Each structure stands twice: as C-alpha cells, then as structure tokens.
XYZ file of C-alpha atoms in Angstrom:
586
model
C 148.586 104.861 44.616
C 148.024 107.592 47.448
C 148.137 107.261 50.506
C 150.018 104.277 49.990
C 147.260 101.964 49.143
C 148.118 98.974 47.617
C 146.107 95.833 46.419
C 147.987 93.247 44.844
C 144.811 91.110 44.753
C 141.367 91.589 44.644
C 139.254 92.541 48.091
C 135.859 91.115 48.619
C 133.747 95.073 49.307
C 130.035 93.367 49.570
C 130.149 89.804 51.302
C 126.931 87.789 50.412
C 126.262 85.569 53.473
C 122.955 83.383 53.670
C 121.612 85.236 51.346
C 122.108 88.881 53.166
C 124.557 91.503 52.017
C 127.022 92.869 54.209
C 129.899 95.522 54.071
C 133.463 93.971 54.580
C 135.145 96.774 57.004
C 139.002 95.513 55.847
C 138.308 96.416 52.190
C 136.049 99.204 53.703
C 138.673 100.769 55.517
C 141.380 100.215 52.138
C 138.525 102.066 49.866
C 138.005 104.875 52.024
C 142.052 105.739 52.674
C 141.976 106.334 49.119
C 142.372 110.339 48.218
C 142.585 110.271 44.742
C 139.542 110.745 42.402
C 137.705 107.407 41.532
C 136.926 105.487 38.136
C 134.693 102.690 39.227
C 133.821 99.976 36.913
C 131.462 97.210 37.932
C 130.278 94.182 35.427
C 127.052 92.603 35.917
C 125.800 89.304 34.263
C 124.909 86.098 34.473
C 127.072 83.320 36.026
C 129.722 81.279 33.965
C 129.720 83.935 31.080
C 133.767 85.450 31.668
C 132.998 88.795 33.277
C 136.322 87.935 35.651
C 138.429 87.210 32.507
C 137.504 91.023 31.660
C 137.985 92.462 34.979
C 141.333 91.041 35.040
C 142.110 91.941 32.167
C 141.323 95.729 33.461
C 143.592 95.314 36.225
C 146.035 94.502 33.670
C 146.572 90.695 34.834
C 146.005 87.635 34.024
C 144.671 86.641 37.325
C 143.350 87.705 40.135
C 139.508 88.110 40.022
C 138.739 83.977 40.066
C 137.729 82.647 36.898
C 135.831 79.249 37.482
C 135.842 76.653 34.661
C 133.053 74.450 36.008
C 129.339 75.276 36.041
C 129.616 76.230 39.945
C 129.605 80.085 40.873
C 132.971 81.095 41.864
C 132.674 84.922 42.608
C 130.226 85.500 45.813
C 128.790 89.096 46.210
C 130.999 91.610 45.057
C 134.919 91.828 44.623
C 136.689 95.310 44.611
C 140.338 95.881 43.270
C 141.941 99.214 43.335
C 144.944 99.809 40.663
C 146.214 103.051 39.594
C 144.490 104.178 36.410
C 146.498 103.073 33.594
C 145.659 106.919 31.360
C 144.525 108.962 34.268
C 147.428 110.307 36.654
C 146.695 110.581 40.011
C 143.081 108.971 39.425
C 142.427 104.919 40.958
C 140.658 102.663 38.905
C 138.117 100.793 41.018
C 137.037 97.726 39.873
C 133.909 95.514 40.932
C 133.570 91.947 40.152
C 129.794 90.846 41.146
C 128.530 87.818 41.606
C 127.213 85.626 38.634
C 123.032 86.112 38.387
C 121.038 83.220 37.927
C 123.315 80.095 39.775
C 120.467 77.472 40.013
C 122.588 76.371 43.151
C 121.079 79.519 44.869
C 117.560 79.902 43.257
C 117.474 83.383 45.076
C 116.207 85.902 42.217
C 115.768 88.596 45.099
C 119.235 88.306 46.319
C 120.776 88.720 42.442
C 118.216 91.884 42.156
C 120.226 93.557 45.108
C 124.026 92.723 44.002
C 122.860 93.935 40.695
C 121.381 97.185 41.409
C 124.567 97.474 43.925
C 126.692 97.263 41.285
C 124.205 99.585 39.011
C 124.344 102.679 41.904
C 127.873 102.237 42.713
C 129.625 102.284 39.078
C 130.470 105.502 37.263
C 130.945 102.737 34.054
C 128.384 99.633 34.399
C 129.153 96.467 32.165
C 126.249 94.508 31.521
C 127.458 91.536 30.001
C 125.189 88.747 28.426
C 125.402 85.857 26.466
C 124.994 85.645 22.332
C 122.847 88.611 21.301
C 120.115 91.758 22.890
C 117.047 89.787 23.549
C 113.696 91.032 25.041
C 114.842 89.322 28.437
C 117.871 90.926 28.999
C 116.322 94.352 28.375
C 113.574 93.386 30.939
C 116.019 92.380 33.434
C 118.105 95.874 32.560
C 115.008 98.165 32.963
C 114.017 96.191 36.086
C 116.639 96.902 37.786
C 117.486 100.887 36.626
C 114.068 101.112 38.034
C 114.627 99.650 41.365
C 118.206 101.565 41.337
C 115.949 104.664 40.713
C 113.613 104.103 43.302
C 116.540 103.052 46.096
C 118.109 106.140 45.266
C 115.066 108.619 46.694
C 114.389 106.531 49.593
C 118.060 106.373 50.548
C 118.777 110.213 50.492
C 120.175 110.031 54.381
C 123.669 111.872 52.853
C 123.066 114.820 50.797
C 126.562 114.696 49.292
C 127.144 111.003 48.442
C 123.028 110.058 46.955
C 121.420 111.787 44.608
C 117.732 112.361 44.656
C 115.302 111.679 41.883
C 116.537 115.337 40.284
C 120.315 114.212 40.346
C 119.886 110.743 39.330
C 120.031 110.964 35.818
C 123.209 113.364 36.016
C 124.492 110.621 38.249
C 124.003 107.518 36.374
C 126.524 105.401 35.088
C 127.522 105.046 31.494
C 126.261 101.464 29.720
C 128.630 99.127 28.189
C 126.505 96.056 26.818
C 129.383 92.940 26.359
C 127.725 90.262 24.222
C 129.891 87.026 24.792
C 130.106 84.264 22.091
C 127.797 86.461 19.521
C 127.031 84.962 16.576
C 124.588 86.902 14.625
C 125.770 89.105 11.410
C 125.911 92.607 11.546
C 123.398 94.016 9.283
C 119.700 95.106 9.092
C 117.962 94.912 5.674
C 121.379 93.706 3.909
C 123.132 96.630 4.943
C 125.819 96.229 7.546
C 125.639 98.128 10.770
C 127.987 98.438 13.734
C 127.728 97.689 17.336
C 126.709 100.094 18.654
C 123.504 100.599 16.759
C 122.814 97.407 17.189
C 122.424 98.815 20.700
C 120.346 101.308 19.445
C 118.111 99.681 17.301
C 117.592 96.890 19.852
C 116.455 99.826 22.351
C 114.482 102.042 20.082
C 110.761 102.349 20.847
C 108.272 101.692 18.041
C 105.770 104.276 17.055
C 102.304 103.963 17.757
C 99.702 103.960 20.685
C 98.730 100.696 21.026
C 98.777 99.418 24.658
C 101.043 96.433 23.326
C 103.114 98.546 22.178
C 103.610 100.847 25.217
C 104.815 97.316 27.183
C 106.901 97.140 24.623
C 108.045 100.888 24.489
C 108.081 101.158 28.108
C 111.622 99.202 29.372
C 113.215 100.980 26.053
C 112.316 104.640 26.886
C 113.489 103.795 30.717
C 116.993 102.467 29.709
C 117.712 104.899 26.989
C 116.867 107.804 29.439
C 118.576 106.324 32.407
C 121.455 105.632 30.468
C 122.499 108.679 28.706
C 125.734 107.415 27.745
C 125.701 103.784 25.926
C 128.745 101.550 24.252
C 128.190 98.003 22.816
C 131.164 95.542 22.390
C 130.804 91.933 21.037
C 133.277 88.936 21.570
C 133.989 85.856 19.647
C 134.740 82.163 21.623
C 137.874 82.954 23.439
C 139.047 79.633 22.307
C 138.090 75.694 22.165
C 135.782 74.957 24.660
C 137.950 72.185 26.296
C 140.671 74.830 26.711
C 138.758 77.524 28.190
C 138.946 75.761 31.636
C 142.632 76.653 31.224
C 141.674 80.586 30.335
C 143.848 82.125 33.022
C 146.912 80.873 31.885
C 146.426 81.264 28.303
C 148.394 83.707 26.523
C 147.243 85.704 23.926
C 148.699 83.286 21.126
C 146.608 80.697 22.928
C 143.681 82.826 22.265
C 141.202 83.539 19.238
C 142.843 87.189 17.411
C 139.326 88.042 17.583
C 138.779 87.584 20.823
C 142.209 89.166 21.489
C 141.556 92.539 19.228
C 137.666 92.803 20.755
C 139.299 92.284 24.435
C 141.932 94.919 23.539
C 139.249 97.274 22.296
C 136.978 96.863 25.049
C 139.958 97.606 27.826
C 141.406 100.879 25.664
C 137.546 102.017 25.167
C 136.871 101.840 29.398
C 140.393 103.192 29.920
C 139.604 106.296 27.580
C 136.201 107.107 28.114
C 135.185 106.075 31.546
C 134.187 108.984 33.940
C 134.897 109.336 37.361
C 132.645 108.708 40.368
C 130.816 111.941 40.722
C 128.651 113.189 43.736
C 125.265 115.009 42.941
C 127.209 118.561 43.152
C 129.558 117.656 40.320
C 132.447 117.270 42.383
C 134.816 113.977 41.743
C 134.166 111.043 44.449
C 137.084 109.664 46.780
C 137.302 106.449 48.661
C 135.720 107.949 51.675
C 132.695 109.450 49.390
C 132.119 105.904 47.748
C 132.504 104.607 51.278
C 129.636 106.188 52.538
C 127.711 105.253 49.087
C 128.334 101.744 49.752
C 127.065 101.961 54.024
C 124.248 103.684 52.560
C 122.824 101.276 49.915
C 123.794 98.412 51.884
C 121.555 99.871 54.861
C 118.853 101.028 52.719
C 118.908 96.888 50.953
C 119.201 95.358 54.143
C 116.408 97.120 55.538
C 114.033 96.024 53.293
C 113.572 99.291 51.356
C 114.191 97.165 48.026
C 110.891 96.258 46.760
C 111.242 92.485 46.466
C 108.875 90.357 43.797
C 109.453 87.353 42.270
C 107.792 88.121 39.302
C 109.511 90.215 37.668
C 106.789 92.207 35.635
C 104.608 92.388 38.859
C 108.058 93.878 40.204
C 108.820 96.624 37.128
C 104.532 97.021 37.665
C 105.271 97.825 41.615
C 108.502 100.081 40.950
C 106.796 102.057 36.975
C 103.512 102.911 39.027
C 105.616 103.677 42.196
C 107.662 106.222 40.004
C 104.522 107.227 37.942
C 103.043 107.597 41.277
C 105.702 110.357 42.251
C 105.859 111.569 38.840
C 102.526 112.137 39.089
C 102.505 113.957 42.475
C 105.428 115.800 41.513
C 103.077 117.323 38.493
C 100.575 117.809 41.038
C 103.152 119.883 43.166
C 103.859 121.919 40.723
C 100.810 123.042 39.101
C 99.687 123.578 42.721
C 102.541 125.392 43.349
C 102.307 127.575 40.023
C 98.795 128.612 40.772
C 97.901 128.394 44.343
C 98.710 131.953 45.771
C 97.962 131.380 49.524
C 96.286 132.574 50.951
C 93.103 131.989 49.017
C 90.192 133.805 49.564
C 88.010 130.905 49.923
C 87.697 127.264 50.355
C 86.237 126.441 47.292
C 89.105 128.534 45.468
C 91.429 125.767 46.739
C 89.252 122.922 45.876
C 88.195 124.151 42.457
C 92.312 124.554 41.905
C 92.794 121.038 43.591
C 90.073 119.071 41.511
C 91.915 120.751 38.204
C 95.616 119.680 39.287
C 94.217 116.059 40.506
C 92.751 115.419 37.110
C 96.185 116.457 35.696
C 98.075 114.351 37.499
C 96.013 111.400 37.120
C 95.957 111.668 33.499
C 99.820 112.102 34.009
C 99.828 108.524 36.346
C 97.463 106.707 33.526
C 99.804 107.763 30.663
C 103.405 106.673 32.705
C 101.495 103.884 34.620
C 102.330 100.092 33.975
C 99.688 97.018 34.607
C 97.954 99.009 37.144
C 95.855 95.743 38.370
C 92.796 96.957 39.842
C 93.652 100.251 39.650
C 94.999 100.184 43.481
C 98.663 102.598 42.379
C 95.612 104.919 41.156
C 93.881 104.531 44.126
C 96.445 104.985 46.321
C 97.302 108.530 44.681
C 93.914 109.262 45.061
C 94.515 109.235 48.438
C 97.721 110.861 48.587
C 96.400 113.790 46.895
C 93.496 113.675 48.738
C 95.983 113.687 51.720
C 98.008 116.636 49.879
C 94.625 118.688 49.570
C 94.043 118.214 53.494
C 98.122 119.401 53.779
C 97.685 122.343 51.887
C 94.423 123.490 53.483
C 95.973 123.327 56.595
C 98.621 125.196 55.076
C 96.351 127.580 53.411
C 94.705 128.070 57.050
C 98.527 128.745 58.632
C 99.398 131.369 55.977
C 96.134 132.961 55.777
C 96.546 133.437 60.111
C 100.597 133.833 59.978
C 99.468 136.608 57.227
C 96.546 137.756 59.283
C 98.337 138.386 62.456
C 101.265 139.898 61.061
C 98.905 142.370 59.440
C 97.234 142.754 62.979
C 100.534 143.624 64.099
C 101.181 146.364 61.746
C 97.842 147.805 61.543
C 97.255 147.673 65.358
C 100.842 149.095 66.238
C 99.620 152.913 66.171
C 96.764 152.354 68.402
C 98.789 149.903 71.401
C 101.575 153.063 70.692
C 99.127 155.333 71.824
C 97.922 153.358 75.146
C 101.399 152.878 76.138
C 101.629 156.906 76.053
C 98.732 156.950 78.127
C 96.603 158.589 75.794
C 93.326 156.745 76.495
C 94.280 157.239 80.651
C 91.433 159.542 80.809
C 88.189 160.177 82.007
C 85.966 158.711 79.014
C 89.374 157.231 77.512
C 87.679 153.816 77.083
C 85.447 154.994 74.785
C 88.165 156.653 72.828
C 89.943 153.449 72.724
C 86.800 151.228 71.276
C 86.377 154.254 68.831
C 89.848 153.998 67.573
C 90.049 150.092 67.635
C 86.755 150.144 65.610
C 88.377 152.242 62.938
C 91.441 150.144 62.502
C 89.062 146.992 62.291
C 87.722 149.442 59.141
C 91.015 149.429 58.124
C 91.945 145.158 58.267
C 88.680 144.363 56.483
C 89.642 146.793 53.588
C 93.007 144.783 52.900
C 92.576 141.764 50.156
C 94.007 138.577 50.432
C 93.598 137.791 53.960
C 92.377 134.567 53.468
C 89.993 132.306 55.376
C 91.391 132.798 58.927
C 90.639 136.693 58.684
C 87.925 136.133 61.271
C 89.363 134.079 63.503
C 93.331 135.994 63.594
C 91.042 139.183 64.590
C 89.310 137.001 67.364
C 92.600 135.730 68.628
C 94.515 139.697 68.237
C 91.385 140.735 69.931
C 91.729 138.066 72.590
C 95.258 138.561 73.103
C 94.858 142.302 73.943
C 91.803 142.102 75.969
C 93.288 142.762 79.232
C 94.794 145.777 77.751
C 90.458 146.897 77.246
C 90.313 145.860 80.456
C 92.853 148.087 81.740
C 91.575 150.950 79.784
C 88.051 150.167 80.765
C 88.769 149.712 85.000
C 90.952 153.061 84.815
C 88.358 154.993 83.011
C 85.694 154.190 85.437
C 88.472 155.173 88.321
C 89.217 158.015 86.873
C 85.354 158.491 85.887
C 84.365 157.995 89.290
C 87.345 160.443 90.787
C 86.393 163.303 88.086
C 82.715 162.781 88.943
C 83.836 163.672 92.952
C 85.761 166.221 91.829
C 82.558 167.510 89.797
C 80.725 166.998 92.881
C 82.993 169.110 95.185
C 83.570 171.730 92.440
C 79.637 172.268 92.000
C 79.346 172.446 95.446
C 82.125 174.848 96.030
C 80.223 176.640 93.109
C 76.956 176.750 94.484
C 78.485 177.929 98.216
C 80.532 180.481 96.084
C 77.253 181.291 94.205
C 75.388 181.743 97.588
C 78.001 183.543 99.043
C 78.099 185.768 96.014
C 74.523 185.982 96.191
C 74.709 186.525 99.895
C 77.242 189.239 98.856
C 75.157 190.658 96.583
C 71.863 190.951 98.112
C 74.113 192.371 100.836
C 75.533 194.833 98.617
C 71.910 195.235 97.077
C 70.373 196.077 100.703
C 73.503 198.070 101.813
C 73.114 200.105 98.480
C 69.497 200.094 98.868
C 70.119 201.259 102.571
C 72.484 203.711 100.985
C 69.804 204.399 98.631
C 67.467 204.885 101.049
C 69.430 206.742 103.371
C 70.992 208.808 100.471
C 67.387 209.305 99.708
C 65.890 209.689 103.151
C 68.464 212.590 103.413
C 67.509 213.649 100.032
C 63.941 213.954 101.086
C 65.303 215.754 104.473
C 66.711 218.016 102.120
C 63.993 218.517 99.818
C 61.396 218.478 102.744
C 64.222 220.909 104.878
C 64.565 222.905 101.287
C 60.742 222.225 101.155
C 60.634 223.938 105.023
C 62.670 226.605 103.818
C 61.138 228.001 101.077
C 57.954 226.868 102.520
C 58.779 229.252 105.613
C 60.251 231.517 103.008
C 57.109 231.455 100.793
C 55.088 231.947 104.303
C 57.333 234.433 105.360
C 57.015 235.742 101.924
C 53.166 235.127 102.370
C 52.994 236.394 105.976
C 55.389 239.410 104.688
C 52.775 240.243 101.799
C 50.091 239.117 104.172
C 51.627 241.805 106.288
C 52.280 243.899 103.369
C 48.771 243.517 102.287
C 47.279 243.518 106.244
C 49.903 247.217 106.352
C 48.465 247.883 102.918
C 44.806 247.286 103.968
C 45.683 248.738 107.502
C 47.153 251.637 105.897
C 44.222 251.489 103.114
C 41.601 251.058 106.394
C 44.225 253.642 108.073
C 43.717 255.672 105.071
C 40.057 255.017 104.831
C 39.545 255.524 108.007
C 41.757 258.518 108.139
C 39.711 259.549 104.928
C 36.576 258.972 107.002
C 37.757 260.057 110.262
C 38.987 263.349 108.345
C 35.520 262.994 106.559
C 34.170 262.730 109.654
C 36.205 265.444 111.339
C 35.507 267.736 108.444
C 32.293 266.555 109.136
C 32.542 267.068 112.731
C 34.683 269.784 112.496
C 31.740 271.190 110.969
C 29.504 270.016 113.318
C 32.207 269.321 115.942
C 35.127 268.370 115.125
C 36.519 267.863 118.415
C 34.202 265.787 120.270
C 33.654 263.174 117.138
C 37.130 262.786 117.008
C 37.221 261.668 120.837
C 35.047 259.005 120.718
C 36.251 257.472 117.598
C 39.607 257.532 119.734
C-alpha cells in the first residue's frame, strides 16, 4: 500500500459514544496518508444478519471485522479497513463495517438513521443487506434514508471539492448492492423463472396509475431507482446449521453450505470487478485525504443537528420529500424567473404579473412531488419563501434598474461634465448654457428603453451628485455677469465721454467751419461788396463819365445852342449890333 500504510486489522473511523458520533483521529490520520485512488465499500443492515462475515471476506480473511454469535451487537459505529485492491493496481480498497440497525439494547432509531446515511454518503459501493426477501419495509427504510443523505448533502456544501450539491449528487451516488441473507422464496413471477437482479427491479418498479395510494406507493420506488443509478442484487442460502454458525469464523469453506460458498464467491468477484472508485463532484478519483475531509464534514454537519431527526419514519420521509419538493419547487421557480425576467422591468406590475405566473408553477410543481403535506404548512412555508423571493428580486429589480440607470447617466452626461471641465460654460451667461445643455441630455435619458423603475430617482441622485458643479457654474456666471456688467458700465461711459468729446469735436469743427464759413463768406461778401464798390464806382464813374459825357454833350449841345443862339443872336445883333449883344451875354 502507499505510503506505507498498513492495516493488519480493522480501525474503528466513526466511534459511536452515548449515542453521538465522533471521528477517531488514529484511523483519521491512517485514511488520509493514503495517496492512492479509493474503492470504498460500506454494508448497511440490521444487527445479527452476517454483514462482518462479508466484509471479511472482502479483506480476504477469515477474521478480522468481529462476527458476534449471540443476539448482542458486536460492531459499534463504523469500522474501516484499508487492503490493497485485490484487481486494481495501485488502487486501496476501503472497507466500512457499520454498526447493526435495530439492537433493541439501544432503542435509538435516530442514532441508526445517522450511521446509516454515513455509510450511504461515504461509499462509492453501498451494501444494503437484509434478511429473507425485498419487503415494503426495507424499501421505506432505503428511500428514507437516500432522502436524508440527499438533503445532508446540500446543507453540508462547506468544501466544494469533497460534497456535492444537489446538481452533483446523483453523479456522486453510490452503486446499490441489495444482499438478501437466508432467502427462501423461488425465483419466478407468473411460473416463469427470473433472476436476481430483476427481482430487484420488479420489487422497485412503480405501478401505473394516478391514484394518491398509489403515488405513496410509487413515491420511495421512483426515489431509489433515481438515486441509485447503478443496482446489483445477490441472495445467500444458510451458511450452515444454526448451532454451528456461532463457530462461522473458523469455518472453512468445506464446513460451509456450496451455496453459500459459490453466492459468497460471486458476491466478492462481482464488488472486486465492478466497484468504482470514490469520486469528487469534478470527476476526479478521491484519496485518503479527500475522503478525510468527507468524513469531518458529515460528521460536523450530523453532530450539529442538521439531520432532520423523527421518530416516525413517514412523518420523517414527509419532512425530508416536501423539504426536497420544497427546493425542487423553488428551483422551478428560479428558473422560469430567470428565463423570463429581463431586469430591469419597466414596471412593477411587469414583475408581479411574471411572479404570480412562476408561483403558480411552482406550486403545482410542490403539489405534484409533495408527500403527506399535513395542513398544508411545506406549502405554506413556500408561499412564503417565494413571497420572500418576490421581495429579493424587486429589490434586485430596483438595484439593476439604478446600477443600469447611473451607468447610463455616466455615459450620456460625460460630453456635457467634458465641456465644464474645458471651461466652456466659464462665461458671462454660461449658466444658462449649462441648464440648456443639461436639459437636452435629460431629452436624451428619457428616450432610452429599459431603464426600469429607478429612472426617476438615478436622475435625482446624478442630478444631486453634480449639483455643486451648477453651483459653480451658477456663482461664476453671476461673477463674471457682474464684472462684464462694470465693464459695460465703464465702456458706455467711456463711449458717451468719447461721444461728447466727438460731439464737442464736432460742433467745434461745425462752428470753426461755420466761422470759416462765415469768414470765407464775410470775405466773400467784402469781395462782392469791394467788387460791388468797384464796378459800382466804375458804373458811377461810368455814369458820372456819361453824366459828364452827356453834361459835355448837353454843355456842348447848350454850348452849341447857345453858340447857335448867341451866333443867332449875333447875326441878329450883328445886324442890329453885333458887338454890344455879344458883351452882355459875356
């Protein structure tokens, strides 16, 4: 064996003290030092029925496991040897000797429950052996306690590579070999004769029909067969005399029933052969440290109380069926949710309408897996946990729809908080830029679908969040409002004392050209009056010369006239006498 294990006798793994299970850390520590790949066989049955005499016969001995010839137990909790695997090189052979079910000495029914299922969640090949033939009990007892292994398994899934969830455990359950001790019946259904093994299978097929009898019936069947994938029945004569099987472990095969030898022989070459090894949920073969951890973490989960623990047994399959129907149902409910709830949703009552669809679902899925629901409290009780989910994924529905929301904010937003950081709105009137802008990119949110019902309330918050930035915008806008108006001020007065000064200037240059004007024509009107003066005095001179000219002419003409007159006269006088009347007109 690797790692040079050896166990020349058997170990007990689980000790059963008062009634509580505990791990024994010296055959801990020899499982877990071993390296090589793991076959692990356990046998489970009631107490005083040989499932030693097999186990030893496993280990290829005669004795080791203790076979008890009285009616007292011998084998408390459960016994471990490791032997090299007699056809598998380089694989152990672990095998696991449990303690008899049913000693009256004990009278504990909850304490046999947990070895059992032990045994069930640790063996890659479980032996259930019983006594004479398949009754209804036995099957009971079977489905019981694949249904408490079952529901152990999800509530102990602490190590992701050693225990298998409820998706892995069917991939991870053991293969079924049903031992019938001392049988007795014949082999054969309606005259014809039938094997073993479907005896098996006829004593777990499910009738047809719908009757609610008949589902009871149906029910621990259907469980076994599917938990079970892999199932082997073997059936053994009387070893021998009953007075000599107190003597069993020293008998040698001669001693013994041919039978009882051949079925014996069978049974050990059929578990050699076909047994698998210990697999974790991955696929990958188990070693003593995997099954190690296995064993801390059943133990733990049994010891803390996680085992649902009954006496009666039907109100226990009823706790453990609606328990699983429960999470069958819920597990439908998941994924119908999950198939057509798109979150976010528009509305509320898209959610709830989806909801009330997916809750009928799954309770019609509870009713039809469901098992002596008294009362209807497993019902109730996924009422509420649906209830519960609905709350879950409307708070969900609320986080996506603002997760979604915001990161749309983000994107949508990015240009405009780009273009602050620039300083583009740091202007005079930039604030009401900025609202402008952030109005059209609310424009722009609203028009995207699918925001969900926190659409509102992620703009409030974006909003929020960047309201000192408007604040910023709004204070510097006024500043810079309040500057440009002073700068208005002082320009329009610089204006209106450049305007008066140009006026100034210009009725200035007005008056000085009018005073130009004026003087230009003052001076014109010297000129004119002096041109005016001239050819006035030239025109009087003119008139004066033609007066003179005129006062000559009429001088001369009087001159003339009176020279005519005078010479008239003179002629006249010069008749009569010429001198003297030209004397006195001298």
């Amino acid at each position: 064996m690797a790692s040079g294990v050896h166990m020349p006798e058997p170990q007990c793994l689980i000790e059963n003290i008062n009634g509580r299970l505990a791990v024994n850390p010296k055959a801990l520590k020899l499982l877990s030092a071993i390296k090589q790949p793991l076959v692990v066989v356990a046998i489970v049955g009631l107490y005083r029925t040989g499932k030693s005499y097999l186990m030893n016969k496993l280990a290829g001995k005669n004795k080791g496991f203790s076979v008890g010839s009285t009616v007292q137990s011998h084998t408390k909790g459960i016994w471990m040897w490791c032997v090299p695997h007699p056809r598998k090189p380089d694989h152990t052979l672990v095998l696991l000797d449990t303690e008899g079910l049913g000693d009256v000495e004990k009278g504990d029914k909850k304490n046999d429950t947990q070895i059992f299922v032990l045994a069930l969640l640790l063996s890659s090949t479980f032996v259930y052996n019983t006594m004479n033939k398949i009754d209804q009990r036995a099957i009971d007892l079977l489905h019981y306690v694949a249904e408490l292994a079952t529901w152990l398994q999800t509530v102990s899934s602490t190590d992701a590579d050693e225990v298998s969830g409820p998706e892995d455990s069917v991939s991870n359950c053991p293969d079924l070999v049903w031992t019938l001790r001392d049988f007795f019946l014949d082999l054969e259904v309606n005259g014809h004769p039938i094997t073993t093994d479907e005896y098996l299978e006829n004593s777990l097929r499910p009738k047809p029909g719908a009757d609610k009898s008949l589902q009871n019936f149906n029910l621990p069947r259907q469980c076994i067969q599917k938990f079970f994938p892999t199932k082997k029945c073997f059936i053994f004569d009387s070893p021998t005399h009953r007075k000599k099987l107190a003597q069993l472990e020293t008998l040698h095969d001669d001693d013994l029933e041919p039978d009882f030898v051949q079925q014996v022989a069978e049974f050990c070459s059929y578990i050699f052969s076909h047994s698998k090894s210990k697999t974790l949920p991955e696929g990958s073969k188990a070693n003593g440290s995997h099954l190690e951890r296995v064993v801390l973490t059943y133990v733990k989960a049994i010891s803390s109380g996680d085992l649902p623990c009954v006496e009666n047994t039907v109100l226990a399959l009823a706790q453990v069926k609606n328990s699983a129907a429960m999470k069958t149902a819920i597990a439908h409910y998941d994924q119908l949710m999950g198939q057509n709830l798109h979150l976010p949703t528009e509305t509320l009552q898209e959610l709830l309408d989806l909801h009330r669809i997916c809750k009928k679902v799954a309770i019609e899925v509870f009713v039809m897996n469901s098992f002596k629901d008294v009362d209807h409290g497993f019902q109730k009780k996924l009422e509420t946990l649906l209830e519960a989910k609905q709350n879950e994924l409307h708070e969900r529905n609320l986080k996506t729809s603002l997760d979604r929301c915001s990161s749309l904010l983000q994107v949508i937003f990015e240009p405009l908080e780009e273009e602050v950081k620039q300083g583009f709105y740091s202007i005079p009137g930039g604030h009401r830029l900025f609202m402008q802008r952030r109005e059209e990119l609310k424009a722009v949110y609203y028009q995207v679908p699918w925001k969900g019902l926190q659409a509102e309330e992620a703009l409030r918050k974006y909003l929020q969040s960047k309201e000192s930035m408007n604040v910023t915008i709004f204070q510097t806008d006024l500043a810079l409002t309040q500057r440009e108006k002073e700068m208005e001020e002082a320009r329009l007065q610089a204006e209106a004392v450049n305007f008066k000064v140009q006026v100034l200037a210009a009725i200035l240059t007005q008056q000085h050209q009018m005073m130009e004007q004026r003087q230009r024509f003052y001076q014109e009107q010297v000129r004119r009056m002096e041109i005016n003066r001239l050819h006035q005095q030239v025109l009087q001179q003119r008139a004066q010369e033609r007066y003179l000219q005129e006062e000559a002419k009429r001088i001369q003409e009087r001159a003339q006239a009176e020279n005519k007159r005078l010479q008239d006269e003179l002629e006249h006088l010069q008749i009569n006498d010429s001198n003297d009347d030209k004397c006195i007109i001298l």
